[in-house]
Coordinates of C-alpha atoms and ligand atoms in Angstrom, one line a residue:
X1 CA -19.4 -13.1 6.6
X2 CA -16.0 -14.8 4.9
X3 CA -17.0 -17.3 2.1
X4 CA -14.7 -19.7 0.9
X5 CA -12.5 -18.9 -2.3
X6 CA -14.6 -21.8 -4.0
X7 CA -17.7 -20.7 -3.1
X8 CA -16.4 -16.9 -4.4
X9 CA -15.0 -18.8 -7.8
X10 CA -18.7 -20.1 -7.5
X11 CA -21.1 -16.9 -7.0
X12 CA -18.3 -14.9 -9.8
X13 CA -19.9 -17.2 -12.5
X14 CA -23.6 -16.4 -11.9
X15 CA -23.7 -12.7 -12.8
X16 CA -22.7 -10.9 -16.0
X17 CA -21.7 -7.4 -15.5
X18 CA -18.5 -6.7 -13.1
X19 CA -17.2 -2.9 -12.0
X20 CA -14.1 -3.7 -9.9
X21 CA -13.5 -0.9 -8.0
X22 CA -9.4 -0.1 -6.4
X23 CA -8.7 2.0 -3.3
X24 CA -8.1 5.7 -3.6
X25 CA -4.5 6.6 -4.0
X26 CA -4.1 3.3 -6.1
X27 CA -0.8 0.9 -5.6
X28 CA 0.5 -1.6 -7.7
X29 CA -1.6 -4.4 -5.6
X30 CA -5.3 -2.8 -5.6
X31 CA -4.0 -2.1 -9.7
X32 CA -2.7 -5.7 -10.6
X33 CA -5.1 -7.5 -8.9
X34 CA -8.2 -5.5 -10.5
X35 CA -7.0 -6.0 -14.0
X36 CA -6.0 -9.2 -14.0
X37 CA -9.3 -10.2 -12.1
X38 CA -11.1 -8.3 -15.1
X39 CA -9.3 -9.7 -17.7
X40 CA -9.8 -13.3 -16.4
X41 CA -13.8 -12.5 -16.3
X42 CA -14.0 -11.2 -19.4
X43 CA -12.1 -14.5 -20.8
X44 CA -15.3 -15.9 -20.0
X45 CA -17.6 -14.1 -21.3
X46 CA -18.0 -10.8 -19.0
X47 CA -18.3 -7.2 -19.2
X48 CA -16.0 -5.6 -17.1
X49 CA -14.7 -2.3 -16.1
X50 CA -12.1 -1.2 -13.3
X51 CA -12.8 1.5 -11.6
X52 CA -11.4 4.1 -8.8
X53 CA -11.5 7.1 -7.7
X54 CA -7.7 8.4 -8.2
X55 CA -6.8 7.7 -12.1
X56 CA -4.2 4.7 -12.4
X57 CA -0.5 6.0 -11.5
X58 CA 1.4 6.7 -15.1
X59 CA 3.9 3.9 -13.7
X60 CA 1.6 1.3 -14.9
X61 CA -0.7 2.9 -17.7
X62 CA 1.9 0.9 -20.0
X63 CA 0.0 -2.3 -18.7
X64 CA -3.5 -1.0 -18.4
X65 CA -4.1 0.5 -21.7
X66 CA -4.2 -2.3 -23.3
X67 CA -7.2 -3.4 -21.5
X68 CA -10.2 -2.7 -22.9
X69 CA -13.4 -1.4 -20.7
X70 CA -16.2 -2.2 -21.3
X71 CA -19.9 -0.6 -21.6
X72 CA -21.3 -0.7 -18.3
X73 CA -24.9 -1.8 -17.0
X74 CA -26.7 -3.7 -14.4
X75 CA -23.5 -3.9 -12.2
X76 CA -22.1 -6.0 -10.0
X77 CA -19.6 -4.5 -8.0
X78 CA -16.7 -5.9 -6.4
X79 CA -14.1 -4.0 -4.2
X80 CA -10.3 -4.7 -4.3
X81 CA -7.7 -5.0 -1.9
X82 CA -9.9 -2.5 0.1
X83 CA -10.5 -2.5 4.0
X84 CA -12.6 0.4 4.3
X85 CA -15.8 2.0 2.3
X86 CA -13.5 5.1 2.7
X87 CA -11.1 3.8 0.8
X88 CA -13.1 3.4 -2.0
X89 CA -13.7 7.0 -2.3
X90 CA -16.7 7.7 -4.1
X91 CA -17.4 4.7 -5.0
X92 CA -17.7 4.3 -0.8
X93 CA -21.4 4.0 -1.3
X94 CA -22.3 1.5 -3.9
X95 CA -23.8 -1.7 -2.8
X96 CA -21.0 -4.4 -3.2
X97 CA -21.6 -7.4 -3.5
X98 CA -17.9 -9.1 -3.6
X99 CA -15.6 -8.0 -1.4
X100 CA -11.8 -9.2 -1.8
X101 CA -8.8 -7.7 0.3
X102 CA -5.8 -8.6 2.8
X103 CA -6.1 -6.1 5.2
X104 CA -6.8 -6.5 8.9
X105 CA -10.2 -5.3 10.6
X106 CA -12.2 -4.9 6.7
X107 CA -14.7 -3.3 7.0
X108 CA -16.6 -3.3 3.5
X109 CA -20.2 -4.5 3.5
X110 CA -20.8 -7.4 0.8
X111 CA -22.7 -10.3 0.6
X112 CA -20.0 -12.1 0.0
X113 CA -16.6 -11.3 1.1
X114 CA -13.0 -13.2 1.2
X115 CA -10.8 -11.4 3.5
X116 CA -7.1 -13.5 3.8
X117 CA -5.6 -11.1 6.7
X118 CA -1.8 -10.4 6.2
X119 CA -1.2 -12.2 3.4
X120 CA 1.6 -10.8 1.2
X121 CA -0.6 -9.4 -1.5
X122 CA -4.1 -9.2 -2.6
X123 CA -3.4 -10.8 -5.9
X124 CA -2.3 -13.7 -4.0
X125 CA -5.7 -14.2 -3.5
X126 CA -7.0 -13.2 -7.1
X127 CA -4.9 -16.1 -8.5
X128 CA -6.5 -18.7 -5.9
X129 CA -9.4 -17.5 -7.4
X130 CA -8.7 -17.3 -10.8
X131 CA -7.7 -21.0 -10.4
X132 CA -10.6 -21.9 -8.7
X133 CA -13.1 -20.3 -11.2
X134 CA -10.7 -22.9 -14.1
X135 CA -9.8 -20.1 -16.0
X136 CA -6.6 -20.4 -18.0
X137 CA -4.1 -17.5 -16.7
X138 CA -2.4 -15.6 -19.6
X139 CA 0.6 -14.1 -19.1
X140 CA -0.8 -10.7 -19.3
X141 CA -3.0 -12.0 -16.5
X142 CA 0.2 -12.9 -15.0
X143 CA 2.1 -10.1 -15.9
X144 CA -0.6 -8.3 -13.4
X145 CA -0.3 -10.6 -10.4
X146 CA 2.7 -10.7 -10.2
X147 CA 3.9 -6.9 -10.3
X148 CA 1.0 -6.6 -7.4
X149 CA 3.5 -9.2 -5.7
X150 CA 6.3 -7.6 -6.0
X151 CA 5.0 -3.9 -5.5
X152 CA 3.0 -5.0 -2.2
X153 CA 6.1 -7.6 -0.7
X154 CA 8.2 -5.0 -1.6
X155 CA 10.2 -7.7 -3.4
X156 CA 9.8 -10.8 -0.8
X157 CA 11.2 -8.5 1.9
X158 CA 7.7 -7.5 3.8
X159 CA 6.9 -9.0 6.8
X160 CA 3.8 -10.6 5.7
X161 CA 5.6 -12.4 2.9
X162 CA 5.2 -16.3 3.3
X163 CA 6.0 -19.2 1.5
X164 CA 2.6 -18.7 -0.2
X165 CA 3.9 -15.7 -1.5
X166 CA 7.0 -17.5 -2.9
X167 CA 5.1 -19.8 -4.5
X168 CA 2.5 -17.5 -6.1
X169 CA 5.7 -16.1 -7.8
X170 CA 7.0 -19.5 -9.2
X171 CA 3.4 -20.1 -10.4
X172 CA 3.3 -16.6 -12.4
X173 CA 6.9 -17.5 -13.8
X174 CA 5.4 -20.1 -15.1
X175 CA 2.5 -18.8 -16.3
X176 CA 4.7 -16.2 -18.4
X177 CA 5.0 -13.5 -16.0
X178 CA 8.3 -11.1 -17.3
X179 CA 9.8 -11.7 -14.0
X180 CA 12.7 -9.9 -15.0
X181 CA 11.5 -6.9 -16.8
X182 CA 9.1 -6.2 -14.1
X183 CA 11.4 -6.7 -11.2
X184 CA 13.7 -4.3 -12.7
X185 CA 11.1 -1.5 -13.9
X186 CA 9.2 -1.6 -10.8
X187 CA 11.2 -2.4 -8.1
X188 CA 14.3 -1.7 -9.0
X189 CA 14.9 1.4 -11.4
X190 CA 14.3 4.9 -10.0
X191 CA 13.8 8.4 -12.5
X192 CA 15.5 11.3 -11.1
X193 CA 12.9 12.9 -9.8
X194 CA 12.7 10.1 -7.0
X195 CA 15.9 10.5 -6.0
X196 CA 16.0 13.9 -5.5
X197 CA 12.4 13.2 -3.6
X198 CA 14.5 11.1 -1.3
X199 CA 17.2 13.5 -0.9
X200 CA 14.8 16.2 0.3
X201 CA 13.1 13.3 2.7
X202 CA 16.5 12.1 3.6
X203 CA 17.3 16.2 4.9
X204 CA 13.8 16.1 6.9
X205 CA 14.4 13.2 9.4
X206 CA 14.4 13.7 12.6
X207 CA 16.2 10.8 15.0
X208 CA 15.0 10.4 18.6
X209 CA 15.0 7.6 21.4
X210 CA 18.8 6.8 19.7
X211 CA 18.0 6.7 16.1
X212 CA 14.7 3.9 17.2
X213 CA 12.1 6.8 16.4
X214 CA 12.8 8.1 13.0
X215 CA 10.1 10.7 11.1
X216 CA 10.3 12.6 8.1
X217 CA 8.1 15.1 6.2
X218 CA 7.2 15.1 2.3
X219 CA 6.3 18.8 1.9
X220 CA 3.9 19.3 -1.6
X221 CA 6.2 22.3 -2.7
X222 CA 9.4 18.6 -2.5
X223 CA 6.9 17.6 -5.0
X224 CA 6.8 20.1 -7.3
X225 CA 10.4 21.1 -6.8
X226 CA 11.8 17.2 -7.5
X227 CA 8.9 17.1 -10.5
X228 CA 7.4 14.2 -9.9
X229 CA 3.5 13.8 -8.8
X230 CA 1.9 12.5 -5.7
X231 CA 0.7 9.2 -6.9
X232 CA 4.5 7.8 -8.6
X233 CA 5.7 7.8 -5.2
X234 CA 4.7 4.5 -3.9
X235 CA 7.3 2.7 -1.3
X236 CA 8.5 6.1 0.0
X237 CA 7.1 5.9 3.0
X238 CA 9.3 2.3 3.0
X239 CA 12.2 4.7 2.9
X240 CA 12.6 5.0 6.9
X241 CA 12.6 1.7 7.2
X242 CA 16.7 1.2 5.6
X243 CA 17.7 2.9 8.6
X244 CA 19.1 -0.2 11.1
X245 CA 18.1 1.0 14.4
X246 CA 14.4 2.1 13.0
X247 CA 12.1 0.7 15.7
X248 CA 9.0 3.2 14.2
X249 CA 9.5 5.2 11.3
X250 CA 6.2 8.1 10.3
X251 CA 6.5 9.6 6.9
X252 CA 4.4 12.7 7.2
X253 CA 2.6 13.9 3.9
X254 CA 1.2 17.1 3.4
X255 CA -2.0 16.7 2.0
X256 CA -3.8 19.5 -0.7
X257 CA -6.3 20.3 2.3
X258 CA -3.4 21.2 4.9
X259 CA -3.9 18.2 6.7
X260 CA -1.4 15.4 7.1
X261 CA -1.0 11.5 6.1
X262 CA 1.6 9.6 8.8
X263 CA 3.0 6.2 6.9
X264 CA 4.1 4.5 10.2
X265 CA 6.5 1.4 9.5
X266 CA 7.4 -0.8 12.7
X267 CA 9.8 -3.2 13.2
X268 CA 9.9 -6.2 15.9
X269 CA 7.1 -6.9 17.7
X270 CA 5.8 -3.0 18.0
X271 CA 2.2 -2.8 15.9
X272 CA 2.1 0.2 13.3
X273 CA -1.6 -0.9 13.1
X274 CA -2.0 0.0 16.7
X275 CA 0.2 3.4 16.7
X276 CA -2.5 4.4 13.9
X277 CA -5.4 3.8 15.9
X278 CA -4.8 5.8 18.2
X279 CA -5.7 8.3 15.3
X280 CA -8.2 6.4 13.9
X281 CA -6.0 4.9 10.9
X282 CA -4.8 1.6 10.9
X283 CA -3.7 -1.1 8.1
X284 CA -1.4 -4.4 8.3
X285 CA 0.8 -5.0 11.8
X286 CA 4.6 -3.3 10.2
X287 CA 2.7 -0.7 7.9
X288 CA -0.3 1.4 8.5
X289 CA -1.6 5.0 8.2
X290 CA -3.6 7.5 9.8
X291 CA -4.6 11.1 8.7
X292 CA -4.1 13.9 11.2
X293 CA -5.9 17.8 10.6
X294 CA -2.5 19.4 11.5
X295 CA -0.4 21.0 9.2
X296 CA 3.1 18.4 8.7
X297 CA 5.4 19.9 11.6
X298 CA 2.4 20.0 13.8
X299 CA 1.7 16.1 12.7
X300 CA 4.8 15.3 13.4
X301 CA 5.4 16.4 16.8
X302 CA 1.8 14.6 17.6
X303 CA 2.7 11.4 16.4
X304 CA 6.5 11.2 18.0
X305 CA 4.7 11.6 21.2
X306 CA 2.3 8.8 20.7
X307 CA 5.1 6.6 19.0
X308 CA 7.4 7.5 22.4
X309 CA 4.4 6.3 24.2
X310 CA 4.7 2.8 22.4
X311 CA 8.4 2.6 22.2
X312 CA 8.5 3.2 25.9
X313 CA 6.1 0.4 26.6
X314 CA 7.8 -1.9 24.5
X315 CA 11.4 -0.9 25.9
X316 CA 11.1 0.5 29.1
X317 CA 15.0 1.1 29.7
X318 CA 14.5 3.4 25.9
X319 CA 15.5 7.1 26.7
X320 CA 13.1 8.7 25.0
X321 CA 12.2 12.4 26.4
X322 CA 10.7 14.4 24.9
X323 CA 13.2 17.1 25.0
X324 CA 15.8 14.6 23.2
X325 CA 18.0 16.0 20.7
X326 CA 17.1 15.2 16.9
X327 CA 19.5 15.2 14.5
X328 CA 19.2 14.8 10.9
X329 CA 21.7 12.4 9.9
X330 CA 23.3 9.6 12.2
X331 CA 26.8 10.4 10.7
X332 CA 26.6 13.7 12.7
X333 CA 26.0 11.3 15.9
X334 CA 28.7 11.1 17.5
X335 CA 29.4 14.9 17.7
X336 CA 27.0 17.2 16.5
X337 CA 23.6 17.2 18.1
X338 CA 22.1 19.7 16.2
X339 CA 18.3 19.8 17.5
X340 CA 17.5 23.5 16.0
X341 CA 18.1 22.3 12.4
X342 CA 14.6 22.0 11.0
Ligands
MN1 MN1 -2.5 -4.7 -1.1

């Protein structure tokens, strides 16, 4: 059942002891919104601790450190920008009793549970909170909310950015937020290690239905090669998406198991969240993700065919055989097609 953010502000102030719990493979978003929602209860009085399932990404341990956790007992738990008990890892099985999140089709069982669907960020919401609960924001508080705002709009450029989005930010400005240092750290800046990431993902890509269907493949041994772990690559699987023509753009990840994580980014009116289900993944309507048991190649070839399948219906005049060339850059379009080159 969806309570009202007042009611939420409301039913925060009657207990005493909060474990916010973040989604596995932890973002900016499910991190931001947790510590500035734990730093705002325990300016009241709270014991608090964050908790997940993943450690928090080194990327933003310079802004998480300094919170203190507290001693935990008799706990409350509240999930965070969450839509499945899955992706709460193993915290999946606790009883939760607040449930906060943006995602589509939540599934997280709590007695009392504020789901704003495909709003720009979660900590969108943790500031309406915050707000409604009167607590003063700090701008460490701040600092939080609004590098989950950037990291999860990907700078005011996703899809589900609206003008409440926009004026979430001018509120945090205002509130002290380093807008600029943040901005430029987060969203900005890369380390060498990404870009030579992207240079191996850039080589991977496969083109197909004329450069609408675009999938690469982020093998563990790029990893280890670029130096640079797993969990500092968020907004890679955005990476696709600079390509013009992209209609549906699949970054495949090998996973340490063998199987494989498809990132699926749509543009237009095709539905990532609906290419995923088909594999029992899902997420927001222009990102989502599914995990497939095949090895990457294997992953790949499944989930061109099901994208075909949607790019077809969505363009019917789309050639898109099966059997059409791939080529790894769209530079060598116009001459080479080179379909044996990965
Ligand atoms: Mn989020």
């Amino acid at each position: 059942m969806n309570t009202t953010i007042q009611e939420m502000a409301e039913k925060l102030r009657l207990y005493d002891n909060y474990a916010i719990v973040y989604h596995i493979r932890p973002d900016g978003d499910c991190i931001g919104s947790a510590y500035a929602l734990a730093l705002a209860l325990k300016s009241i009085g709270k014991t608090c601790a964050v908790l997940g399932s993943d450690p928090v990404p080194m990327a933003y341990r310079y802004m998480t450190d300094a919170v203190s956790q507290d001693n935990l007992r008799n706990l409350v738990y509240i999930s965070v920008d969450a839509m499945s008990p899955q992706r709460l890892g193993i915290y999946a099985e606790r009883p939760y009793t607040f449930c906060i999140d943006h995602h589509r089709n939540n599934s997280i069982d709590a007695a009392y549970k504020y789901v704003e669907e495909d709003c720009g960020a979660c900590s969108e919401i943790i500031l309406k909170l915050i707000r409604a609960m009167e607590i003063p924001v700090t701008p460490q508080m701040a600092n939080f909310l609004y590098m989950a705002l950037v990291m999860d709009t990907r700078c005011f450029q996703t899809y589900d950015t609206s003008a409440q989005s926009f004026e979430t930010a001018a509120a945090l400005a205002r509130l002290g937020a380093d807008v600029y240092g943040i901005g430029r750290r987060h969203a900005f800046i890369k380390s060498e290690a990404r870009f030579k990431l992207e240079e191996f993902l850039q080589k991977s890509l496969h083109f197909s239905c004329g450069g609408k269907l675009i999938t690469g493949i982020i093998l563990l041994k790029d990893l280890e090669t670029a130096g640079i772990a797993d969990s500092e690559i968020e907004g890679i699987n955005s990476y696709v998406e600079q390509y013009a023509d992209m209609k549906i753009g699949v970054t495949v990840r090998e996973l340490p198991d063998g199987r494989s994580r498809c990132s699926t980014r749509t543009s237009g009116n095709l539905s990532a969240n609906d290419i995923c289900a088909v594999h029992g993944g899902g997420g927001h309507f222009h990102a989502a993700v599914c995990e497939l048991p095949d090895p990457p190649e294997r992953a790949r070839i499944i989930m061109e065919e099901t994208c075909r399948q949607f790019l077809k219906e969505e363009e019917p005049s789309v050639s898109c055989s099966s059997e059409s060339a791939s080529y790894n850059s769209p530079l060598r379009r116009a001459g080479c097609r080179c379909p044996d080159i990965h």
